[in-house]
Coordinates of C-alpha atoms in Angstrom, one line a residue:
M1 CA 46.2 -28.9 5.7
A2 CA 43.0 -27.7 9.4
E3 CA 41.9 -31.4 10.8
A4 CA 38.6 -30.6 12.5
E5 CA 39.1 -34.1 15.6
P6 CA 35.8 -34.4 17.5
S7 CA 35.5 -32.8 20.8
F8 CA 32.5 -31.6 23.3
K9 CA 33.2 -28.0 21.8
D10 CA 32.4 -28.1 18.7
P11 CA 29.1 -26.3 18.4
I12 CA 27.9 -29.6 16.3
W13 CA 27.5 -31.7 19.3
Y14 CA 26.7 -29.8 22.2
A15 CA 23.6 -28.3 20.5
I16 CA 22.8 -31.9 18.9
V17 CA 23.0 -33.3 22.8
E18 CA 21.5 -29.9 24.5
E19 CA 18.2 -31.1 22.1
L20 CA 18.0 -34.3 23.4
A21 CA 18.2 -33.6 26.2
A22 CA 15.4 -31.2 26.7
L23 CA 13.1 -33.2 24.9
G24 CA 13.7 -35.9 27.5
A25 CA 16.7 -37.8 26.6
A26 CA 19.3 -39.9 28.5
V27 CA 22.5 -39.1 26.5
H28 CA 25.5 -40.9 27.3
I29 CA 28.7 -39.0 25.0
C30 CA 31.9 -40.4 24.3
S31 CA 35.4 -38.3 23.4
R32 CA 39.1 -38.8 23.5
N33 CA 39.6 -35.8 26.7
Q34 CA 37.5 -37.2 29.7
T35 CA 38.1 -34.1 30.9
E36 CA 35.8 -32.8 28.9
I37 CA 34.1 -35.3 29.6
N38 CA 33.8 -34.8 32.9
D39 CA 33.2 -31.0 31.9
R40 CA 29.7 -31.4 30.1
V41 CA 28.3 -34.4 32.0
R42 CA 28.9 -31.7 35.4
E43 CA 26.4 -29.4 33.4
W44 CA 24.3 -31.8 31.7
E45 CA 24.1 -34.4 34.5
S46 CA 25.1 -37.8 32.6
K47 CA 22.1 -39.3 30.4
G48 CA 22.0 -42.3 28.0
F49 CA 21.7 -42.1 24.5
K50 CA 24.0 -42.0 21.3
V51 CA 23.9 -40.6 18.7
N52 CA 27.2 -40.8 15.8
N53 CA 29.0 -37.8 14.9
A54 CA 32.4 -38.4 15.5
G55 CA 34.8 -37.1 11.9
I56 CA 37.2 -35.4 11.2
S57 CA 38.2 -33.5 8.3
T58 CA 41.5 -32.7 5.9
I59 CA 41.5 -29.5 3.7
K60 CA 43.8 -30.3 0.3
G61 CA 44.3 -30.7 -3.4
A62 CA 43.2 -34.1 -4.2
I63 CA 46.7 -34.4 -5.3
E64 CA 47.9 -33.9 -1.7
Y65 CA 46.6 -36.4 -0.1
T66 CA 48.8 -38.8 1.7
E67 CA 48.5 -42.1 2.3
E68 CA 48.0 -41.4 5.8
D69 CA 45.4 -39.0 5.4
Y70 CA 42.6 -41.7 3.0
S71 CA 43.7 -43.6 6.1
T72 CA 43.0 -41.9 8.9
I73 CA 39.6 -39.9 7.5
M74 CA 38.2 -42.8 6.4
K75 CA 39.1 -44.6 9.7
T76 CA 37.6 -42.8 11.2
N77 CA 34.5 -40.9 8.4
V78 CA 34.0 -44.5 8.0
E79 CA 34.7 -47.7 9.6
A80 CA 34.6 -45.8 13.3
P81 CA 30.6 -45.4 12.6
Y82 CA 29.7 -48.1 11.5
N83 CA 31.1 -50.6 13.1
L84 CA 29.8 -48.6 16.0
S85 CA 26.0 -49.3 14.6
Q86 CA 26.9 -53.2 14.0
L87 CA 27.9 -52.8 17.5
A88 CA 24.6 -50.6 18.9
H89 CA 22.4 -53.3 16.7
S90 CA 21.8 -55.1 19.7
L91 CA 20.2 -52.3 22.3
L92 CA 18.4 -50.8 19.2
K93 CA 16.5 -54.1 18.5
E94 CA 16.0 -54.5 22.1
S95 CA 14.1 -50.9 22.6
G96 CA 12.0 -52.0 20.5
A97 CA 12.3 -48.2 18.0
G98 CA 15.9 -48.1 17.7
N99 CA 16.7 -44.7 15.9
I100 CA 20.9 -44.2 14.0
V101 CA 21.7 -40.6 12.8
F102 CA 24.3 -40.0 11.2
I103 CA 26.3 -36.4 10.7
S104 CA 27.4 -35.7 6.6
P105 CA 28.6 -32.8 4.6
V106 CA 27.2 -31.8 1.1
A107 CA 30.2 -32.7 -0.2
R108 CA 28.6 -36.3 -0.9
V109 CA 26.2 -34.2 -3.0
I110 CA 28.6 -32.0 -4.4
A111 CA 31.7 -31.4 -5.4
L112 CA 33.1 -29.3 -2.6
P113 CA 37.2 -28.0 -2.8
K114 CA 39.7 -29.2 -1.7
L115 CA 37.8 -31.8 -0.1
S116 CA 37.8 -35.3 -2.2
N117 CA 38.6 -37.8 0.6
Y118 CA 36.2 -36.9 3.3
T119 CA 34.2 -36.6 0.0
A120 CA 34.9 -39.4 -0.7
S121 CA 33.9 -41.0 3.4
K122 CA 30.9 -39.7 4.0
G123 CA 29.8 -41.2 0.3
T124 CA 30.0 -43.7 1.1
P125 CA 26.4 -46.3 1.4
I126 CA 25.3 -47.2 4.5
V127 CA 22.6 -50.3 3.9
C128 CA 19.0 -51.4 4.7
H129 CA 19.8 -54.5 6.2
F130 CA 18.5 -53.7 9.8
L131 CA 15.6 -52.0 7.8
K132 CA 13.6 -55.0 9.3
Y133 CA 14.0 -54.4 13.7
I134 CA 12.7 -51.5 12.7
L135 CA 15.9 -49.3 12.6
S136 CA 15.9 -46.2 11.5
I137 CA 19.2 -45.5 9.3
T138 CA 19.7 -42.2 7.6
N139 CA 22.5 -39.2 6.6
Y140 CA 22.3 -35.5 7.7
Y141 CA 24.5 -33.0 5.7
N142 CA 26.1 -29.0 6.8
I143 CA 28.7 -27.9 5.7
H144 CA 30.2 -26.6 9.3
H145 CA 33.0 -29.6 9.4
L146 CA 35.5 -27.0 7.6
S147 CA 39.0 -25.4 9.3
Q148 CA 38.6 -21.8 11.5
D149 CA 39.5 -19.7 8.6
Y150 CA 38.5 -21.4 6.5
P151 CA 35.6 -19.4 5.8
H152 CA 37.3 -16.6 4.8
A153 CA 38.3 -18.9 2.0
K154 CA 37.6 -17.9 -1.5
D155 CA 36.6 -21.0 -1.8
L156 CA 33.3 -21.4 0.0
I157 CA 32.1 -17.4 0.0
K158 CA 32.0 -18.5 -3.6
L159 CA 29.5 -21.5 -2.7
I160 CA 27.5 -19.0 -1.0
V161 CA 27.2 -16.7 -3.4
R162 CA 25.7 -20.1 -4.5
T163 CA 23.3 -21.3 -1.5
P164 CA 19.9 -19.1 -1.9
L165 CA 19.4 -18.5 1.9
G166 CA 23.4 -16.7 1.0
R167 CA 24.5 -18.1 4.9
L168 CA 26.1 -20.8 6.2
A169 CA 23.7 -22.7 8.9
E170 CA 23.8 -22.2 12.6
P171 CA 24.6 -25.0 14.8
N172 CA 20.9 -25.2 16.4
E173 CA 20.3 -25.6 12.9
I174 CA 20.9 -29.1 12.9
S175 CA 20.3 -31.0 16.1
S176 CA 17.2 -29.4 15.6
V177 CA 16.5 -32.2 12.6
V178 CA 18.7 -34.6 14.3
A179 CA 15.7 -33.9 16.9
F180 CA 13.3 -34.7 14.9
L181 CA 14.5 -37.7 13.4
C182 CA 15.1 -39.2 16.4
L183 CA 11.0 -38.4 17.1
P184 CA 8.2 -40.7 17.2
A185 CA 6.8 -38.4 14.5
A186 CA 8.4 -39.4 12.2
S187 CA 8.5 -42.7 12.4
Y188 CA 7.6 -43.6 9.3
I189 CA 11.4 -41.3 7.5
T190 CA 14.0 -43.8 6.9
G191 CA 17.1 -44.5 4.9
Q192 CA 16.9 -40.5 3.5
V193 CA 19.2 -38.6 2.2
I194 CA 18.7 -34.9 3.4
C195 CA 19.9 -31.4 2.3
L196 CA 19.9 -29.7 5.3
D197 CA 22.6 -26.8 8.1
G198 CA 19.5 -27.4 10.6
G199 CA 18.6 -26.6 14.4
C200 CA 19.3 -25.5 18.7
T201 CA 19.0 -26.1 22.0
L202 CA 15.9 -27.7 22.2
S203 CA 12.6 -26.9 24.5
F204 CA 8.7 -27.1 23.6
K205 CA 8.5 -23.4 25.4
D206 CA 10.9 -22.8 22.7
P207 CA 9.5 -20.4 19.5
R208 CA 11.1 -22.0 17.3
W209 CA 9.1 -25.3 17.4
S210 CA 5.5 -23.3 18.2
L211 CA 3.5 -21.6 15.4
K212 CA 1.8 -19.0 16.9
G213 CA 0.5 -16.6 15.1
V214 CA 1.5 -18.0 12.3
T215 CA -1.1 -18.2 9.4
A216 CA -1.6 -21.5 6.7
L217 CA -3.5 -22.0 3.8
V218 CA -3.7 -26.4 3.3
T219 CA -5.8 -26.9 0.0
G220 CA -8.4 -30.7 0.6
G221 CA -8.6 -30.1 4.5
T222 CA -10.7 -31.7 5.3
K223 CA -10.0 -35.3 4.0
G224 CA -6.8 -37.4 4.5
I225 CA -3.5 -36.1 4.0
G226 CA -4.7 -32.8 4.4
Y227 CA -6.5 -33.5 7.7
A228 CA -4.1 -35.0 9.4
I229 CA -2.0 -31.2 8.8
V230 CA -4.5 -29.0 9.5
E231 CA -5.0 -30.5 12.7
E232 CA -1.1 -31.0 12.9
L233 CA -0.2 -26.9 12.1
A234 CA -3.2 -26.0 15.1
A235 CA -2.2 -27.7 17.5
L236 CA 1.4 -26.2 16.9
G237 CA -0.8 -22.5 17.8
A238 CA -1.5 -22.2 13.8
A239 CA -4.7 -20.2 12.6
V240 CA -5.9 -22.2 9.4
H241 CA -8.4 -21.9 6.9
I242 CA -8.7 -24.6 4.3
C243 CA -10.8 -25.0 1.1
S244 CA -12.5 -28.3 -0.2
R245 CA -15.9 -28.9 -3.6
N246 CA -17.8 -29.0 -0.5
Q247 CA -19.2 -27.2 1.8
T248 CA -21.2 -29.4 4.3
E249 CA -17.5 -31.5 5.3
I250 CA -15.7 -28.3 5.2
S251 CA -18.4 -27.4 8.5
E252 CA -18.4 -30.7 10.1
R253 CA -15.1 -30.2 10.4
V254 CA -13.8 -26.7 11.5
Q255 CA -16.8 -27.2 13.7
E256 CA -15.2 -30.2 14.7
W257 CA -12.1 -28.9 15.1
E258 CA -13.3 -25.6 16.8
S259 CA -14.3 -27.8 19.4
K260 CA -10.3 -28.7 20.7
G261 CA -9.5 -24.8 20.5
F262 CA -8.1 -24.6 17.7
K263 CA -8.4 -20.9 15.1
V264 CA -9.8 -22.6 11.7
S265 CA -11.9 -21.8 9.3
G266 CA -12.3 -22.3 5.7
S267 CA -14.7 -21.1 2.6
V268 CA -15.6 -23.6 -0.5
C269 CA -12.8 -23.5 -3.7
D270 CA -13.5 -26.0 -6.2
L271 CA -9.0 -25.3 -7.0
T272 CA -9.5 -26.7 -11.6
S273 CA -10.5 -23.6 -11.9
R274 CA -8.9 -20.0 -11.9
A275 CA -10.9 -17.6 -11.2
Q276 CA -12.1 -20.1 -7.6
R277 CA -8.7 -19.9 -7.0
E278 CA -8.0 -16.5 -7.3
E279 CA -11.5 -16.0 -5.0
L280 CA -9.9 -18.0 -2.7
I281 CA -6.2 -16.0 -2.6
Q282 CA -8.2 -13.2 -1.8
T283 CA -10.7 -14.8 1.8
V284 CA -7.1 -15.2 2.7
S285 CA -6.3 -12.7 2.5
S286 CA -9.0 -11.5 4.2
V287 CA -9.2 -13.8 6.8
F288 CA -5.9 -13.1 7.2
H289 CA -4.8 -9.6 7.5
G290 CA -2.6 -9.5 3.8
K291 CA -0.4 -12.4 5.4
L292 CA -0.1 -15.7 5.3
N293 CA 3.0 -17.7 6.0
I294 CA 2.5 -21.2 5.0
L295 CA 0.8 -22.6 2.2
V296 CA 0.6 -27.0 1.8
N297 CA -0.4 -27.5 -1.9
N298 CA -2.6 -30.6 -0.4
A299 CA -5.2 -31.3 -2.8
G300 CA -4.7 -34.4 -5.7
T301 CA -6.4 -36.8 -7.5
V302 CA -5.5 -39.5 -8.9
T303 CA -6.0 -42.1 -12.1
L304 CA -5.1 -46.3 -12.0
K305 CA -4.4 -47.5 -15.6
E306 CA -1.7 -48.1 -18.0
A307 CA 0.2 -46.0 -20.1
T308 CA -2.1 -46.2 -23.7
G309 CA -5.2 -46.1 -21.1
Y310 CA -6.2 -43.1 -20.6
T311 CA -7.8 -40.6 -22.0
E312 CA -7.0 -36.7 -22.7
E313 CA -10.0 -35.9 -20.5
D314 CA -7.9 -37.9 -17.8
Y315 CA -4.5 -36.3 -18.4
S316 CA -5.8 -32.8 -18.6
T317 CA -7.6 -33.7 -15.1
I318 CA -4.3 -34.7 -14.1
M319 CA -2.5 -32.2 -15.2
N320 CA -4.7 -29.6 -14.2
T321 CA -5.2 -30.3 -10.7
N322 CA -1.7 -31.9 -10.1
V323 CA 0.1 -29.4 -11.2
E324 CA -1.2 -26.9 -12.7
A325 CA -4.0 -25.4 -8.9
P326 CA -0.8 -25.8 -7.0
Y327 CA 1.4 -23.5 -9.1
N328 CA -1.0 -21.1 -9.5
L329 CA -2.5 -21.0 -6.7
S330 CA 1.9 -20.4 -5.4
Q331 CA 2.1 -17.1 -7.8
L332 CA -1.0 -16.2 -6.3
A333 CA -0.2 -16.0 -2.6
H334 CA 3.7 -15.5 -3.0
P335 CA 2.6 -11.7 -2.2
L336 CA 0.6 -12.9 0.6
L337 CA 3.3 -15.6 1.7
K338 CA 6.2 -12.7 1.2
E339 CA 4.6 -9.6 3.4
S340 CA 4.8 -12.3 6.2
G341 CA 8.9 -12.1 6.2
A342 CA 8.7 -15.5 6.3
G343 CA 6.7 -18.2 3.7
N344 CA 6.1 -20.9 3.1
I345 CA 5.6 -24.1 0.7
V346 CA 5.1 -26.9 1.3
F347 CA 3.8 -29.1 -2.0
I348 CA 2.0 -33.6 -1.1
S349 CA 3.7 -34.8 -4.0
S350 CA 4.8 -39.0 -4.2
V351 CA 7.1 -41.5 -4.6
A352 CA 6.1 -42.1 -7.7
G353 CA 7.8 -38.3 -8.9
V354 CA 10.8 -39.9 -7.5
I355 CA 10.5 -43.7 -9.5
A356 CA 8.4 -45.7 -11.7
L357 CA 5.6 -47.3 -10.2
P358 CA 2.6 -49.2 -12.9
K359 CA 0.0 -47.8 -13.7
L360 CA 0.7 -44.5 -12.7
S361 CA 2.6 -42.4 -15.7
S362 CA 0.4 -39.8 -16.0
Y363 CA 0.1 -38.4 -11.6
A364 CA 4.1 -39.7 -11.6
A365 CA 4.6 -37.1 -15.2
S366 CA 2.5 -34.6 -13.2
K367 CA 4.4 -35.5 -9.3
G368 CA 7.2 -35.5 -10.7
A369 CA 7.5 -31.6 -12.1
I370 CA 5.6 -30.9 -8.5
N371 CA 9.3 -31.9 -7.5
Q372 CA 11.4 -30.0 -10.4
I373 CA 9.1 -26.5 -9.8
T374 CA 8.9 -26.9 -5.9
K375 CA 13.0 -26.2 -7.0
N376 CA 13.1 -23.6 -9.0
L377 CA 10.5 -21.6 -6.5
A378 CA 13.4 -22.0 -3.9
C379 CA 16.2 -20.8 -5.2
E380 CA 14.0 -17.8 -7.5
W381 CA 12.0 -16.9 -3.9
A382 CA 14.4 -16.9 -1.5
K383 CA 15.8 -13.9 -1.7
D384 CA 11.9 -13.0 -1.0
N385 CA 11.8 -15.2 2.5
I386 CA 10.2 -17.7 1.2
R387 CA 11.1 -21.3 1.9
V388 CA 9.9 -24.2 -0.5
N389 CA 9.9 -28.2 -0.3
T390 CA 7.6 -31.3 -1.5
V391 CA 6.8 -34.0 1.4
A392 CA 7.0 -37.6 -1.2
P393 CA 4.9 -40.3 -0.2
W394 CA 4.6 -43.5 -0.6
G395 CA 1.6 -45.4 -0.1
V396 CA -0.7 -43.5 2.8
K397 CA -3.8 -45.1 4.7
T398 CA -6.3 -42.7 3.3
N399 CA -9.7 -42.4 1.0
I400 CA -7.3 -41.6 -2.0
L401 CA -6.4 -45.3 -1.5
P402 CA -9.0 -47.8 -2.9
A403 CA -9.6 -50.7 -1.1
D404 CA -9.7 -53.1 -4.2
V405 CA -5.9 -50.9 -4.5
A406 CA -4.5 -51.5 -1.3
H407 CA -5.1 -55.5 -1.3
A408 CA -4.4 -55.2 -5.3
E409 CA -0.9 -58.1 -6.5
D410 CA 1.0 -55.7 -8.1
F411 CA 0.3 -53.0 -4.7
I412 CA 1.6 -56.8 -2.4
K413 CA 4.5 -56.1 -4.6
L414 CA 4.9 -52.7 -3.8
L415 CA 4.1 -53.0 -0.3
A416 CA 6.8 -56.4 0.3
R417 CA 9.9 -53.8 -1.3
T418 CA 9.2 -51.1 1.4
P419 CA 11.8 -51.5 4.8
L420 CA 9.8 -50.9 7.2
G421 CA 7.0 -53.3 5.5
R422 CA 3.6 -51.4 5.9
I423 CA 2.3 -48.0 4.2
A424 CA 1.6 -45.5 6.6
E425 CA 0.0 -43.8 8.8
P426 CA -1.7 -39.5 7.8
N427 CA 0.0 -38.5 10.4
E428 CA 3.0 -39.7 9.4
I429 CA 3.2 -37.7 7.0
S430 CA 1.7 -34.4 8.7
S431 CA 4.6 -34.5 11.0
V432 CA 6.9 -34.1 8.6
V433 CA 5.2 -30.7 6.6
A434 CA 4.5 -30.0 10.2
F435 CA 8.2 -29.3 10.9
L436 CA 9.3 -27.7 7.5
C437 CA 6.9 -25.2 8.2
L438 CA 8.7 -24.3 12.0
P439 CA 11.7 -21.6 13.0
A440 CA 13.2 -24.7 13.4
A441 CA 13.9 -25.3 9.4
S442 CA 14.7 -22.7 8.9
Y443 CA 17.5 -23.6 6.0
I444 CA 15.3 -26.2 4.3
T445 CA 15.0 -24.6 0.9
G446 CA 14.5 -26.6 -2.3
Q447 CA 14.0 -30.5 -0.5
V448 CA 11.6 -33.3 -1.1
I449 CA 11.6 -35.6 1.0
C450 CA 10.8 -39.3 0.4
V451 CA 8.6 -40.3 3.1
D452 CA 8.2 -43.6 2.1
G453 CA 9.4 -46.1 5.2
G454 CA 12.6 -46.4 2.9
Y455 CA 11.2 -46.8 -0.7
T456 CA 12.7 -45.6 -2.6
V457 CA 16.2 -46.3 -1.2
T458 CA 16.5 -50.2 -0.7
G459 CA 17.8 -52.6 -3.2
F460 CA 16.8 -55.2 -1.6

């Protein structure tokens, strides 16, 4: 048996405080050990922000857990953070933009050996009730709550072998994600469970938070979400190539971005044409000298109809644009991504690929396919040091959402079910895409992240 008690000697706790403080937050810490607090406060200085991170684990077979074990684990891992959140609610509400981040393990998502009670404590759901007060409640998972001898156990070694990236996370690969969720850039993420192990001491001079020297291809980059993604990546230092079917739009956008000091180039491509996709990758290879770090498969199309109203042409167009094109483009880009030594693919999907939405059956099928492709490519290409993730937005203020749809009865009903009570701004999607492409997100792969204002998790 081994227990990990709350301590600011714990590298995860320490990294989280450093990460938030480096971003300019005032941080308040708590511990049962006054000496440790004094030591750390002298080191960090007195600050004033709060993160729920206290927890213990007891490693035993299920039949070996005693009543005392169960009570201690549940009180520490469930009752304490839940009650603390209740007590802090009025302060968070008063701030006008509160954030709660819970630290939880992958044991909540999959079964891990000798952690049944711990898993139960971390699997207890936290409801969305506070969300109407602009709180961002987000669960996170890591595998760092382990005793010192556990990383050498046979059970864990077997689990690591099954992990596509083939290693445990560093504490600094966790704290970066906690910090990101507390930033205004994550303003439309709430209620999400993101499987990862991620983050280190934060400074904007930290190379983990820069894309300087990185190359990127963004499809459909002249407007909407794609435009915001290009701005985000370029502002972080990336050299970006865009494609569109409209040369005039490309020229206008490139000129606009060059005036801002961004490195952006572009070329015409109809992504529904396999020959033009091949030509696009040849162009990208030439522009970026045979290497590509980032591929953002953003371009897509949508047709709103009842299932019985979709024609063969509708179905073919949607599947060709939303599935075949990004899948084939990923195949074509694979050698360039592999050659870069640190490749990233981000697909733009939709919550329609996660849950049922009206008049979107064919579109939903295409996005569901992309969500599964993400998982397969993440596992298959991890050996090539290529990470693959998907961002699945809910409604976004772009021209892909016609004005008549935005005011339609069905849409208004769906919006009413969204805990944050609004659709997203494009830059609330692009910020997540950019984060996934940063070195700070180096242990996130195969994930479908719903950036949906809490829509997919609410039961209210």
